[in-house]
Amino acid sequence: RKEVEQDPGPFNVPEGATVAFNCTYSNSASQSFFWYRQDCRKEPKLLMSVYSSGNEDGRFTAQLNRASQYISLLIRDSKLSDSATYLCVVNMATGNQFYFGTGTSLTVIP
Amino acid sequence: ETGVTQTPRHLVMGMTNKKSLKCEQHLGHNAMYWYKQSAKKPLELMFVYSLEERVENNSVPSRFSPECPNSSHLFLHLHTLQPEDSALYLCASSQDRVGGHGSYGYTFGSGTRLTVV
């Protein structure tokens, strides 16, 4: 079983739509959770960390469900500039291992 | 402006060549990493340096050799590569939390796009 699994998509949504991505992780000892954004032919960039109580940053909301071992990312009022691949990343409590999902591709259509 | 700088941005090399990728971080982080990103695959961790410790992925072929002379610099020495090694090589750094409580997340460099011919 993969450490981190994501639906690769692609998700094609119209501008203004709300879209949600889920990501599941296999190791219950996972400690830190992140969403990264990667634009075509660019490096991944940290979008937001995911906290146990859930957190929001503008149009983006991240949630963590430890019982079911998944994290989610909700994007409201999608913009054309949100088109990218969104990577789910999980870090173990011990050591430096970060596990990446394969990414979910989002295209926002005018 | 990223705090992690990688050079070169693009590299084309023959299978008999020897080259090195360089990474420098200006963030005061205590861990540095090499990742390989191939098309339609998740990022593959190659090597980790954390303070004095090197954590190595055993599946990395010996034709890839890392070097970490200090906490700010990381190299990846390449020799006798194969065409399937063509990929984007990403360097990253992170600051680990005290007591082993995970990490604050990565900062990536822009990557070196490597083509082996």
PDB file of C-alpha atoms in Angstrom:
ATOM      1  CA  ARG A   1       0.000   0.000   0.000  1.00  0.00           C
ATOM      2  CA  LYS A   2       1.310   3.448  -0.872  1.00  0.00           C
ATOM      3  CA  GLU A   3       2.082   5.776   2.012  1.00  0.00           C
ATOM      4  CA  VAL A   4       0.038   8.562   0.473  1.00  0.00           C
ATOM      5  CA  GLU A   5      -2.694   8.224  -2.129  1.00  0.00           C
ATOM      6  CA  GLN A   6      -4.439  10.889  -4.137  1.00  0.00           C
ATOM      7  CA  ASP A   7      -6.907  10.878  -6.975  1.00  0.00           C
ATOM      8  CA  PRO A   8      -4.776  12.096  -9.905  1.00  0.00           C
ATOM      9  CA  GLY A   9      -7.744  13.714 -11.613  1.00  0.00           C
ATOM     10  CA  PRO A  10      -7.770  15.670 -13.778  1.00  0.00           C
ATOM     11  CA  PHE A  11     -10.365  17.939 -12.266  1.00  0.00           C
ATOM     12  CA  ASN A  12     -11.728  20.421 -14.783  1.00  0.00           C
ATOM     13  CA  VAL A  13     -13.964  22.999 -13.137  1.00  0.00           C
ATOM     14  CA  PRO A  14     -15.448  26.329 -14.239  1.00  0.00           C
ATOM     15  CA  GLU A  15     -14.337  29.585 -12.713  1.00  0.00           C
ATOM     16  CA  GLY A  16     -16.118  30.276  -9.478  1.00  0.00           C
ATOM     17  CA  ALA A  17     -16.725  26.632  -8.673  1.00  0.00           C
ATOM     18  CA  THR A  18     -15.855  24.933  -5.416  1.00  0.00           C
ATOM     19  CA  VAL A  19     -13.607  21.908  -5.675  1.00  0.00           C
ATOM     20  CA  ALA A  20     -12.339  19.476  -3.050  1.00  0.00           C
ATOM     21  CA  PHE A  21      -9.440  17.047  -3.045  1.00  0.00           C
ATOM     22  CA  ASN A  22      -8.873  14.206  -0.649  1.00  0.00           C
ATOM     23  CA  CYS A  23      -5.726  12.378   0.238  1.00  0.00           C
ATOM     24  CA  THR A  24      -5.341   9.255   2.357  1.00  0.00           C
ATOM     25  CA  TYR A  25      -2.264   8.179   4.270  1.00  0.00           C
ATOM     26  CA  SER A  26      -1.359   4.753   5.557  1.00  0.00           C
ATOM     27  CA  ASN A  27       0.745   5.397   8.651  1.00  0.00           C
ATOM     28  CA  SER A  28      -1.211   6.377  11.742  1.00  0.00           C
ATOM     29  CA  ALA A  29       1.997   7.725  13.295  1.00  0.00           C
ATOM     30  CA  SER A  30       2.125  10.524  10.732  1.00  0.00           C
ATOM     31  CA  GLN A  31       2.667  13.836  12.438  1.00  0.00           C
ATOM     32  CA  SER A  32       2.710  16.686   9.943  1.00  0.00           C
ATOM     33  CA  PHE A  33       0.562  17.251   6.901  1.00  0.00           C
ATOM     34  CA  PHE A  34       0.844  19.688   4.046  1.00  0.00           C
ATOM     35  CA  TRP A  35      -0.614  20.672   0.744  1.00  0.00           C
ATOM     36  CA  TYR A  36       1.822  21.776  -1.937  1.00  0.00           C
ATOM     37  CA  ARG A  37       1.095  23.341  -5.269  1.00  0.00           C
ATOM     38  CA  GLN A  38       3.182  22.605  -8.338  1.00  0.00           C
ATOM     39  CA  ASP A  39       2.845  24.560 -11.556  1.00  0.00           C
ATOM     40  CA  CYS A  40       3.888  23.019 -14.845  1.00  0.00           C
ATOM     41  CA  ARG A  41       7.675  22.615 -15.014  1.00  0.00           C
ATOM     42  CA  LYS A  42       8.180  24.399 -11.711  1.00  0.00           C
ATOM     43  CA  GLU A  43       9.118  23.248  -8.243  1.00  0.00           C
ATOM     44  CA  PRO A  44       6.471  22.416  -5.617  1.00  0.00           C
ATOM     45  CA  LYS A  45       5.641  25.261  -3.283  1.00  0.00           C
ATOM     46  CA  LEU A  46       4.053  25.031   0.118  1.00  0.00           C
ATOM     47  CA  LEU A  47       0.407  26.026  -0.081  1.00  0.00           C
ATOM     48  CA  MET A  48      -0.567  25.373   3.498  1.00  0.00           C
ATOM     49  CA  SER A  49       0.046  23.159   6.467  1.00  0.00           C
ATOM     50  CA  VAL A  50      -2.854  21.120   7.759  1.00  0.00           C
ATOM     51  CA  TYR A  51      -3.650  21.361  11.443  1.00  0.00           C
ATOM     52  CA  SER A  52      -5.722  19.013  13.546  1.00  0.00           C
ATOM     53  CA  SER A  53      -8.438  21.586  14.091  1.00  0.00           C
ATOM     54  CA  GLY A  54      -8.593  22.468  10.412  1.00  0.00           C
ATOM     55  CA  ASN A  55      -7.384  25.753   9.007  1.00  0.00           C
ATOM     56  CA  GLU A  56      -8.360  28.285   6.433  1.00  0.00           C
ATOM     57  CA  ASP A  57      -6.355  30.659   4.287  1.00  0.00           C
ATOM     58  CA  GLY A  58      -8.561  32.850   2.145  1.00  0.00           C
ATOM     59  CA  ARG A  59     -10.358  30.639  -0.361  1.00  0.00           C
ATOM     60  CA  PHE A  60      -8.491  27.530   0.784  1.00  0.00           C
ATOM     61  CA  THR A  61      -9.568  25.277   3.644  1.00  0.00           C
ATOM     62  CA  ALA A  62      -7.620  22.266   4.840  1.00  0.00           C
ATOM     63  CA  GLN A  63      -8.993  19.541   7.085  1.00  0.00           C
ATOM     64  CA  LEU A  64      -7.427  16.574   8.851  1.00  0.00           C
ATOM     65  CA  ASN A  65      -9.300  13.448   9.870  1.00  0.00           C
ATOM     66  CA  ARG A  66      -6.969  11.299  11.955  1.00  0.00           C
ATOM     67  CA  ALA A  67      -9.533   8.591  12.605  1.00  0.00           C
ATOM     68  CA  SER A  68      -9.998   7.935   8.904  1.00  0.00           C
ATOM     69  CA  GLN A  69      -6.453   8.956   8.009  1.00  0.00           C
ATOM     70  CA  TYR A  70      -7.185  11.484   5.356  1.00  0.00           C
ATOM     71  CA  ILE A  71      -6.676  15.142   4.674  1.00  0.00           C
ATOM     72  CA  SER A  72      -8.658  17.357   2.398  1.00  0.00           C
ATOM     73  CA  LEU A  73      -8.265  20.630   0.546  1.00  0.00           C
ATOM     74  CA  LEU A  74     -11.255  22.760  -0.390  1.00  0.00           C
ATOM     75  CA  ILE A  75     -10.919  25.591  -2.880  1.00  0.00           C
ATOM     76  CA  ARG A  76     -13.816  28.037  -3.075  1.00  0.00           C
ATOM     77  CA  ASP A  77     -14.504  30.497  -5.885  1.00  0.00           C
ATOM     78  CA  SER A  78     -11.904  28.916  -8.171  1.00  0.00           C
ATOM     79  CA  LYS A  79      -9.705  31.236 -10.208  1.00  0.00           C
ATOM     80  CA  LEU A  80      -7.927  30.525 -13.470  1.00  0.00           C
ATOM     81  CA  SER A  81      -4.668  30.957 -11.563  1.00  0.00           C
ATOM     82  CA  ASP A  82      -5.567  28.006  -9.329  1.00  0.00           C
ATOM     83  CA  SER A  83      -4.830  25.651 -12.237  1.00  0.00           C
ATOM     84  CA  ALA A  84      -1.943  23.484 -11.046  1.00  0.00           C
ATOM     85  CA  THR A  85      -1.143  20.113  -9.546  1.00  0.00           C
ATOM     86  CA  TYR A  86      -1.850  19.833  -5.838  1.00  0.00           C
ATOM     87  CA  LEU A  87       0.400  17.518  -3.867  1.00  0.00           C
ATOM     88  CA  CYS A  88      -0.486  15.957  -0.559  1.00  0.00           C
ATOM     89  CA  VAL A  89       2.540  15.534   1.711  1.00  0.00           C
ATOM     90  CA  VAL A  90       2.800  13.625   4.965  1.00  0.00           C
ATOM     91  CA  ASN A  91       5.694  13.635   7.416  1.00  0.00           C
ATOM     92  CA  MET A  92       6.402  11.032  10.059  1.00  0.00           C
ATOM     93  CA  ALA A  93       7.090  12.031  13.625  1.00  0.00           C
ATOM     94  CA  THR A  94      10.459  10.321  13.579  1.00  0.00           C
ATOM     95  CA  GLY A  95      13.120  11.104  11.066  1.00  0.00           C
ATOM     96  CA  ASN A  96      12.914  13.262   8.014  1.00  0.00           C
ATOM     97  CA  GLN A  97      10.750  11.209   5.740  1.00  0.00           C
ATOM     98  CA  PHE A  98       8.216  13.175   3.747  1.00  0.00           C
ATOM     99  CA  TYR A  99       5.854  11.132   1.623  1.00  0.00           C
ATOM    100  CA  PHE A 100       4.326  12.697  -1.439  1.00  0.00           C
ATOM    101  CA  GLY A 101       1.192  11.775  -3.254  1.00  0.00           C
ATOM    102  CA  THR A 102       1.255  11.682  -7.036  1.00  0.00           C
ATOM    103  CA  GLY A 103      -0.666  14.933  -7.121  1.00  0.00           C
ATOM    104  CA  THR A 104      -4.120  15.969  -8.285  1.00  0.00           C
ATOM    105  CA  SER A 105      -4.339  17.983 -11.459  1.00  0.00           C
ATOM    106  CA  LEU A 106      -6.746  20.919 -11.452  1.00  0.00           C
ATOM    107  CA  THR A 107      -7.697  22.997 -14.463  1.00  0.00           C
ATOM    108  CA  VAL A 108     -10.021  25.948 -13.966  1.00  0.00           C
ATOM    109  CA  ILE A 109     -11.870  26.777 -17.153  1.00  0.00           C
ATOM    110  CA  PRO A 110     -13.063  30.279 -18.100  1.00  0.00           C
TER     111      PRO A 110
ATOM    112  CA  GLU B   1      12.770  34.488  -4.607  1.00  0.00           C
ATOM    113  CA  THR B   2      13.382  31.004  -3.286  1.00  0.00           C
ATOM    114  CA  GLY B   3      15.723  30.499  -0.346  1.00  0.00           C
ATOM    115  CA  VAL B   4      17.024  27.342  -2.011  1.00  0.00           C
ATOM    116  CA  THR B   5      19.180  27.791  -5.095  1.00  0.00           C
ATOM    117  CA  GLN B   6      19.989  25.024  -7.533  1.00  0.00           C
ATOM    118  CA  THR B   7      22.442  25.023 -10.408  1.00  0.00           C
ATOM    119  CA  PRO B   8      22.432  24.334 -13.243  1.00  0.00           C
ATOM    120  CA  ARG B   9      18.792  24.755 -14.233  1.00  0.00           C
ATOM    121  CA  HIS B  10      19.207  22.506 -17.259  1.00  0.00           C
ATOM    122  CA  LEU B  11      21.798  19.840 -17.979  1.00  0.00           C
ATOM    123  CA  VAL B  12      22.304  17.555 -20.940  1.00  0.00           C
ATOM    124  CA  MET B  13      24.937  14.900 -20.486  1.00  0.00           C
ATOM    125  CA  GLY B  14      26.163  11.803 -22.213  1.00  0.00           C
ATOM    126  CA  MET B  15      26.173   8.443 -20.513  1.00  0.00           C
ATOM    127  CA  THR B  16      29.938   8.542 -20.040  1.00  0.00           C
ATOM    128  CA  ASN B  17      30.068  12.039 -18.581  1.00  0.00           C
ATOM    129  CA  LYS B  18      30.586  13.088 -14.969  1.00  0.00           C
ATOM    130  CA  LYS B  19      28.700  16.096 -13.707  1.00  0.00           C
ATOM    131  CA  SER B  20      27.541  17.548 -10.409  1.00  0.00           C
ATOM    132  CA  LEU B  21      24.362  19.257  -9.315  1.00  0.00           C
ATOM    133  CA  LYS B  22      24.656  21.958  -6.685  1.00  0.00           C
ATOM    134  CA  CYS B  23      22.188  23.130  -4.089  1.00  0.00           C
ATOM    135  CA  GLU B  24      22.528  25.947  -1.576  1.00  0.00           C
ATOM    136  CA  GLN B  25      20.032  26.976   1.075  1.00  0.00           C
ATOM    137  CA  HIS B  26      19.992  30.371   2.767  1.00  0.00           C
ATOM    138  CA  LEU B  27      17.268  29.602   5.288  1.00  0.00           C
ATOM    139  CA  GLY B  28      19.261  28.225   8.206  1.00  0.00           C
ATOM    140  CA  HIS B  29      17.468  24.904   7.903  1.00  0.00           C
ATOM    141  CA  ASN B  30      18.894  21.782   9.478  1.00  0.00           C
ATOM    142  CA  ALA B  31      18.008  19.190   6.841  1.00  0.00           C
ATOM    143  CA  MET B  32      18.538  18.958   3.080  1.00  0.00           C
ATOM    144  CA  TYR B  33      17.219  16.522   0.517  1.00  0.00           C
ATOM    145  CA  TRP B  34      17.524  15.331  -3.052  1.00  0.00           C
ATOM    146  CA  TYR B  35      14.372  14.264  -4.835  1.00  0.00           C
ATOM    147  CA  LYS B  36      13.796  12.899  -8.306  1.00  0.00           C
ATOM    148  CA  GLN B  37      10.615  13.749 -10.182  1.00  0.00           C
ATOM    149  CA  SER B  38       9.771  11.730 -13.257  1.00  0.00           C
ATOM    150  CA  ALA B  39       6.673  12.192 -15.356  1.00  0.00           C
ATOM    151  CA  LYS B  40       3.469  10.866 -13.753  1.00  0.00           C
ATOM    152  CA  LYS B  41       5.267   9.542 -10.673  1.00  0.00           C
ATOM    153  CA  PRO B  42       5.347  10.874  -7.122  1.00  0.00           C
ATOM    154  CA  LEU B  43       8.487  12.575  -5.987  1.00  0.00           C
ATOM    155  CA  GLU B  44      11.070   9.955  -5.090  1.00  0.00           C
ATOM    156  CA  LEU B  45      13.285  10.649  -2.123  1.00  0.00           C
ATOM    157  CA  MET B  46      16.902   9.963  -2.972  1.00  0.00           C
ATOM    158  CA  PHE B  47      18.982  11.255  -0.066  1.00  0.00           C
ATOM    159  CA  VAL B  48      18.540  13.093   3.208  1.00  0.00           C
ATOM    160  CA  TYR B  49      21.104  14.968   5.228  1.00  0.00           C
ATOM    161  CA  SER B  50      20.072  15.988   8.717  1.00  0.00           C
ATOM    162  CA  LEU B  51      22.773  17.694  10.765  1.00  0.00           C
ATOM    163  CA  GLU B  52      25.536  15.118  10.829  1.00  0.00           C
ATOM    164  CA  GLU B  53      23.428  12.209   9.659  1.00  0.00           C
ATOM    165  CA  ARG B  54      22.918  10.946   6.151  1.00  0.00           C
ATOM    166  CA  VAL B  55      19.816   8.879   5.489  1.00  0.00           C
ATOM    167  CA  GLU B  56      20.019   7.025   2.241  1.00  0.00           C
ATOM    168  CA  ASN B  57      17.417   5.336   0.162  1.00  0.00           C
ATOM    169  CA  ASN B  58      18.859   1.933  -0.570  1.00  0.00           C
ATOM    170  CA  SER B  59      17.282   1.786  -3.982  1.00  0.00           C
ATOM    171  CA  VAL B  60      19.340   4.673  -5.324  1.00  0.00           C
ATOM    172  CA  PRO B  61      21.952   3.409  -7.796  1.00  0.00           C
ATOM    173  CA  SER B  62      25.577   4.074  -6.985  1.00  0.00           C
ATOM    174  CA  ARG B  63      25.916   6.240 -10.081  1.00  0.00           C
ATOM    175  CA  PHE B  64      24.315   8.939  -7.892  1.00  0.00           C
ATOM    176  CA  SER B  65      26.596  10.112  -5.101  1.00  0.00           C
ATOM    177  CA  PRO B  66      25.613  12.868  -2.647  1.00  0.00           C
ATOM    178  CA  GLU B  67      27.934  15.168  -0.773  1.00  0.00           C
ATOM    179  CA  CYS B  68      27.068  17.558   2.021  1.00  0.00           C
ATOM    180  CA  PRO B  69      30.138  19.585   3.038  1.00  0.00           C
ATOM    181  CA  ASN B  70      28.149  21.781   5.455  1.00  0.00           C
ATOM    182  CA  SER B  71      24.593  22.505   6.475  1.00  0.00           C
ATOM    183  CA  SER B  72      24.031  24.990   3.649  1.00  0.00           C
ATOM    184  CA  HIS B  73      25.381  23.092   0.662  1.00  0.00           C
ATOM    185  CA  LEU B  74      24.426  19.858  -0.987  1.00  0.00           C
ATOM    186  CA  PHE B  75      25.816  18.241  -4.109  1.00  0.00           C
ATOM    187  CA  LEU B  76      24.722  15.333  -6.255  1.00  0.00           C
ATOM    188  CA  HIS B  77      27.560  13.822  -8.250  1.00  0.00           C
ATOM    189  CA  LEU B  78      26.525  11.994 -11.397  1.00  0.00           C
ATOM    190  CA  HIS B  79      28.494   9.475 -13.427  1.00  0.00           C
ATOM    191  CA  THR B  80      27.688   6.901 -16.092  1.00  0.00           C
ATOM    192  CA  LEU B  81      24.014   7.738 -16.027  1.00  0.00           C
ATOM    193  CA  GLN B  82      21.365   6.001 -18.089  1.00  0.00           C
ATOM    194  CA  PRO B  83      18.668   7.582 -20.264  1.00  0.00           C
ATOM    195  CA  GLU B  84      16.020   6.553 -17.709  1.00  0.00           C
ATOM    196  CA  ASP B  85      17.738   8.855 -15.218  1.00  0.00           C
ATOM    197  CA  SER B  86      16.446  11.821 -17.202  1.00  0.00           C
ATOM    198  CA  ALA B  87      14.162  13.705 -14.834  1.00  0.00           C
ATOM    199  CA  LEU B  88      13.758  16.824 -12.750  1.00  0.00           C
ATOM    200  CA  TYR B  89      16.057  16.714  -9.718  1.00  0.00           C
ATOM    201  CA  LEU B  90      14.823  18.807  -6.849  1.00  0.00           C
ATOM    202  CA  CYS B  91      16.737  19.915  -3.813  1.00  0.00           C
ATOM    203  CA  ALA B  92      14.808  20.844  -0.694  1.00  0.00           C
ATOM    204  CA  SER B  93      15.522  21.956   2.829  1.00  0.00           C
ATOM    205  CA  SER B  94      13.483  21.870   6.007  1.00  0.00           C
ATOM    206  CA  GLN B  95      13.648  22.758   9.647  1.00  0.00           C
ATOM    207  CA  ASP B  96      12.853  19.812  11.818  1.00  0.00           C
ATOM    208  CA  ARG B  97      10.914  20.347  15.009  1.00  0.00           C
ATOM    209  CA  VAL B  98      12.673  19.707  18.318  1.00  0.00           C
ATOM    210  CA  GLY B  99      12.034  16.331  19.854  1.00  0.00           C
ATOM    211  CA  GLY B 100      11.221  14.596  16.601  1.00  0.00           C
ATOM    212  CA  HIS B 101       7.754  16.074  16.231  1.00  0.00           C
ATOM    213  CA  GLY B 102       7.852  16.179  12.518  1.00  0.00           C
ATOM    214  CA  SER B 103       8.862  19.113  10.421  1.00  0.00           C
ATOM    215  CA  TYR B 104       7.700  22.496   9.272  1.00  0.00           C
ATOM    216  CA  GLY B 105       7.590  21.517   5.624  1.00  0.00           C
ATOM    217  CA  TYR B 106       9.937  21.826   2.711  1.00  0.00           C
ATOM    218  CA  THR B 107      11.280  24.671   0.696  1.00  0.00           C
ATOM    219  CA  PHE B 108      12.236  23.470  -2.753  1.00  0.00           C
ATOM    220  CA  GLY B 109      14.779  24.769  -5.183  1.00  0.00           C
ATOM    221  CA  SER B 110      13.775  25.348  -8.795  1.00  0.00           C
ATOM    222  CA  GLY B 111      15.253  22.038  -9.830  1.00  0.00           C
ATOM    223  CA  THR B 112      17.704  20.819 -12.431  1.00  0.00           C
ATOM    224  CA  ARG B 113      16.125  19.329 -15.518  1.00  0.00           C
ATOM    225  CA  LEU B 114      18.498  16.569 -16.522  1.00  0.00           C
ATOM    226  CA  THR B 115      18.555  14.870 -19.895  1.00  0.00           C
ATOM    227  CA  VAL B 116      20.829  11.892 -20.439  1.00  0.00           C
ATOM    228  CA  VAL B 117      21.582  11.152 -24.071  1.00  0.00           C
TER     229      VAL B 117
END
